Amino acid sequence: QVQLVESGGGLVQPGGSLRLSCAASGLTFSNYAMSWYRQAPGKERELVATITRAGAGGMTNYQDSVKGRFTISRDNAKNTVYLQMNSLKPEDTAVYYCNAKKSWGIKYDYWGQGTQVTVSS
């Protein structure tokens, strides 16, 4: 019943931009911190960015390598979290995954299926 569906990935040139979207359903979206992770071939999955629920201040956090280039945001009315990616580099190439986590009360942790981002000339 719970679904996280990523979209917006694709092939872009170095220096280009993409906007990823993650549409959530089957959960009370406002109760969850939302994150983007990525996994490149041969590498471990890594946290890219997080935005907390409004009740936790709506704070954002970014991996150092994407600070100043990526922006995470959420639209609670649309149950959607976004990742705006600018100044893309080849090393940003990965499958990007959406994560929803509730870490209070009854705890839950959900994942999307991933969307491929390829940055190449």
PDB file of C-alpha atoms in Angstrom:
ATOM      1  CA  GLN A   1       0.000   0.000   0.000  1.00  0.00           C
ATOM      2  CA  VAL A   2       2.849   2.392   0.784  1.00  0.00           C
ATOM      3  CA  GLN A   3       4.529   3.567  -2.394  1.00  0.00           C
ATOM      4  CA  LEU A   4       7.413   5.912  -3.110  1.00  0.00           C
ATOM      5  CA  VAL A   5       7.785   6.558  -6.839  1.00  0.00           C
ATOM      6  CA  GLU A   6      10.831   8.425  -8.114  1.00  0.00           C
ATOM      7  CA  SER A   7      10.926  10.207 -11.452  1.00  0.00           C
ATOM      8  CA  GLY A   8      12.971  12.800 -13.302  1.00  0.00           C
ATOM      9  CA  GLY A   9      16.209  10.932 -13.846  1.00  0.00           C
ATOM     10  CA  GLY A  10      17.960  10.746 -17.174  1.00  0.00           C
ATOM     11  CA  LEU A  11      21.095  11.522 -19.139  1.00  0.00           C
ATOM     12  CA  VAL A  12      22.588  15.005 -18.829  1.00  0.00           C
ATOM     13  CA  GLN A  13      25.798  16.753 -19.794  1.00  0.00           C
ATOM     14  CA  PRO A  14      28.297  17.804 -17.130  1.00  0.00           C
ATOM     15  CA  GLY A  15      27.199  21.172 -15.771  1.00  0.00           C
ATOM     16  CA  GLY A  16      23.569  20.440 -16.529  1.00  0.00           C
ATOM     17  CA  SER A  17      20.583  20.186 -14.211  1.00  0.00           C
ATOM     18  CA  LEU A  18      17.899  17.692 -13.287  1.00  0.00           C
ATOM     19  CA  ARG A  19      14.985  17.788 -10.883  1.00  0.00           C
ATOM     20  CA  LEU A  20      14.049  14.511  -9.235  1.00  0.00           C
ATOM     21  CA  SER A  21      10.610  13.943  -7.758  1.00  0.00           C
ATOM     22  CA  CYS A  22       9.374  11.345  -5.294  1.00  0.00           C
ATOM     23  CA  ALA A  23       5.632  10.939  -4.953  1.00  0.00           C
ATOM     24  CA  ALA A  24       4.497   9.211  -1.762  1.00  0.00           C
ATOM     25  CA  SER A  25       1.206   7.472  -1.145  1.00  0.00           C
ATOM     26  CA  GLY A  26      -0.274   5.242   1.534  1.00  0.00           C
ATOM     27  CA  LEU A  27       1.374   7.071   4.424  1.00  0.00           C
ATOM     28  CA  THR A  28       0.881  10.231   6.433  1.00  0.00           C
ATOM     29  CA  PHE A  29       3.523  12.208   4.579  1.00  0.00           C
ATOM     30  CA  SER A  30       3.878  14.954   7.184  1.00  0.00           C
ATOM     31  CA  ASN A  31       5.013  12.402   9.804  1.00  0.00           C
ATOM     32  CA  TYR A  32       8.115  11.411   7.835  1.00  0.00           C
ATOM     33  CA  ALA A  33      11.581  12.734   7.292  1.00  0.00           C
ATOM     34  CA  MET A  34      12.356  12.437   3.585  1.00  0.00           C
ATOM     35  CA  SER A  35      15.766  11.696   2.127  1.00  0.00           C
ATOM     36  CA  TRP A  36      17.518  11.071  -1.143  1.00  0.00           C
ATOM     37  CA  TYR A  37      20.186   8.387  -1.302  1.00  0.00           C
ATOM     38  CA  ARG A  38      22.285   7.302  -4.238  1.00  0.00           C
ATOM     39  CA  GLN A  39      24.292   4.258  -5.207  1.00  0.00           C
ATOM     40  CA  ALA A  40      26.915   4.204  -7.932  1.00  0.00           C
ATOM     41  CA  PRO A  41      28.196   0.966  -9.495  1.00  0.00           C
ATOM     42  CA  GLY A  42      30.641  -0.761  -7.169  1.00  0.00           C
ATOM     43  CA  LYS A  43      29.994   1.678  -4.332  1.00  0.00           C
ATOM     44  CA  GLU A  44      27.930   1.673  -1.170  1.00  0.00           C
ATOM     45  CA  ARG A  45      24.638   3.504  -0.951  1.00  0.00           C
ATOM     46  CA  GLU A  46      25.176   6.995   0.447  1.00  0.00           C
ATOM     47  CA  LEU A  47      22.917   9.648   1.893  1.00  0.00           C
ATOM     48  CA  VAL A  48      22.671  12.697  -0.360  1.00  0.00           C
ATOM     49  CA  ALA A  49      20.171  14.970   1.378  1.00  0.00           C
ATOM     50  CA  THR A  50      17.492  14.936   4.079  1.00  0.00           C
ATOM     51  CA  ILE A  51      14.592  17.189   4.943  1.00  0.00           C
ATOM     52  CA  THR A  52      12.859  16.644   8.261  1.00  0.00           C
ATOM     53  CA  ARG A  53       9.149  16.812   8.956  1.00  0.00           C
ATOM     54  CA  ALA A  54       7.731  20.210   9.854  1.00  0.00           C
ATOM     55  CA  GLY A  55       7.308  19.061  13.460  1.00  0.00           C
ATOM     56  CA  ALA A  56      11.080  18.614  13.610  1.00  0.00           C
ATOM     57  CA  GLY A  57      11.750  22.028  12.118  1.00  0.00           C
ATOM     58  CA  GLY A  58      11.866  21.201   8.409  1.00  0.00           C
ATOM     59  CA  MET A  59      15.658  21.183   8.575  1.00  0.00           C
ATOM     60  CA  THR A  60      17.798  20.170   5.619  1.00  0.00           C
ATOM     61  CA  ASN A  61      21.112  18.362   5.560  1.00  0.00           C
ATOM     62  CA  TYR A  62      23.424  17.639   2.641  1.00  0.00           C
ATOM     63  CA  GLN A  63      26.399  15.491   1.873  1.00  0.00           C
ATOM     64  CA  ASP A  64      29.422  17.770   1.592  1.00  0.00           C
ATOM     65  CA  SER A  65      30.015  16.878  -2.047  1.00  0.00           C
ATOM     66  CA  VAL A  66      26.620  18.272  -3.123  1.00  0.00           C
ATOM     67  CA  LYS A  67      26.378  21.349  -0.899  1.00  0.00           C
ATOM     68  CA  GLY A  68      25.732  24.447  -2.966  1.00  0.00           C
ATOM     69  CA  ARG A  69      24.666  22.373  -5.973  1.00  0.00           C
ATOM     70  CA  PHE A  70      21.679  20.313  -4.783  1.00  0.00           C
ATOM     71  CA  THR A  71      18.528  21.472  -3.009  1.00  0.00           C
ATOM     72  CA  ILE A  72      16.010  19.208  -1.292  1.00  0.00           C
ATOM     73  CA  SER A  73      12.461  20.436  -0.757  1.00  0.00           C
ATOM     74  CA  ARG A  74       9.047  19.018   0.014  1.00  0.00           C
ATOM     75  CA  ASP A  75       5.477  19.883  -0.865  1.00  0.00           C
ATOM     76  CA  ASN A  76       3.323  18.371   1.858  1.00  0.00           C
ATOM     77  CA  ALA A  77       0.106  19.219   0.008  1.00  0.00           C
ATOM     78  CA  LYS A  78       1.297  17.035  -2.888  1.00  0.00           C
ATOM     79  CA  ASN A  79       3.011  14.361  -0.753  1.00  0.00           C
ATOM     80  CA  THR A  80       6.115  14.920  -2.844  1.00  0.00           C
ATOM     81  CA  VAL A  81       9.791  15.510  -2.143  1.00  0.00           C
ATOM     82  CA  TYR A  82      12.144  17.000  -4.728  1.00  0.00           C
ATOM     83  CA  LEU A  83      15.855  17.096  -5.367  1.00  0.00           C
ATOM     84  CA  GLN A  84      17.008  19.941  -7.589  1.00  0.00           C
ATOM     85  CA  MET A  85      20.444  19.060  -8.938  1.00  0.00           C
ATOM     86  CA  ASN A  86      22.544  21.763 -10.585  1.00  0.00           C
ATOM     87  CA  SER A  87      26.111  21.841 -11.867  1.00  0.00           C
ATOM     88  CA  LEU A  88      26.059  18.087 -12.266  1.00  0.00           C
ATOM     89  CA  LYS A  89      29.335  16.195 -12.408  1.00  0.00           C
ATOM     90  CA  PRO A  90      30.149  12.740 -13.779  1.00  0.00           C
ATOM     91  CA  GLU A  91      30.691  11.557 -10.209  1.00  0.00           C
ATOM     92  CA  ASP A  92      27.013  12.275  -9.505  1.00  0.00           C
ATOM     93  CA  THR A  93      26.112   9.350 -11.760  1.00  0.00           C
ATOM     94  CA  ALA A  94      24.127   6.846  -9.692  1.00  0.00           C
ATOM     95  CA  VAL A  95      20.737   5.372  -9.037  1.00  0.00           C
ATOM     96  CA  TYR A  96      18.913   7.809  -6.781  1.00  0.00           C
ATOM     97  CA  TYR A  97      16.506   6.437  -4.182  1.00  0.00           C
ATOM     98  CA  CYS A  98      13.788   8.135  -2.181  1.00  0.00           C
ATOM     99  CA  ASN A  99      13.466   7.235   1.496  1.00  0.00           C
ATOM    100  CA  ALA A 100      10.716   7.992   4.009  1.00  0.00           C
ATOM    101  CA  LYS A 101      11.469   7.488   7.696  1.00  0.00           C
ATOM    102  CA  LYS A 102       9.403   7.929  10.825  1.00  0.00           C
ATOM    103  CA  SER A 103      11.646   7.632  13.874  1.00  0.00           C
ATOM    104  CA  TRP A 104       9.152   8.377  16.636  1.00  0.00           C
ATOM    105  CA  GLY A 105       6.170   6.443  17.950  1.00  0.00           C
ATOM    106  CA  ILE A 106       5.633   3.394  15.751  1.00  0.00           C
ATOM    107  CA  LYS A 107       8.703   3.483  13.508  1.00  0.00           C
ATOM    108  CA  TYR A 108       8.639   2.990   9.735  1.00  0.00           C
ATOM    109  CA  ASP A 109      11.205   3.088   6.957  1.00  0.00           C
ATOM    110  CA  TYR A 110      10.236   2.914   3.263  1.00  0.00           C
ATOM    111  CA  TRP A 111      12.141   2.999  -0.026  1.00  0.00           C
ATOM    112  CA  GLY A 112      11.351   3.779  -3.635  1.00  0.00           C
ATOM    113  CA  GLN A 113      12.506   1.791  -6.642  1.00  0.00           C
ATOM    114  CA  GLY A 114      15.145   4.281  -7.753  1.00  0.00           C
ATOM    115  CA  THR A 115      15.742   6.453 -10.792  1.00  0.00           C
ATOM    116  CA  GLN A 116      18.916   6.488 -12.877  1.00  0.00           C
ATOM    117  CA  VAL A 117      20.935   9.684 -13.210  1.00  0.00           C
ATOM    118  CA  THR A 118      23.771   9.625 -15.723  1.00  0.00           C
ATOM    119  CA  VAL A 119      26.096  12.608 -16.170  1.00  0.00           C
ATOM    120  CA  SER A 120      28.268  12.154 -19.225  1.00  0.00           C
ATOM    121  CA  SER A 121      29.565  13.900 -22.317  1.00  0.00           C
TER     122      SER A 121
END
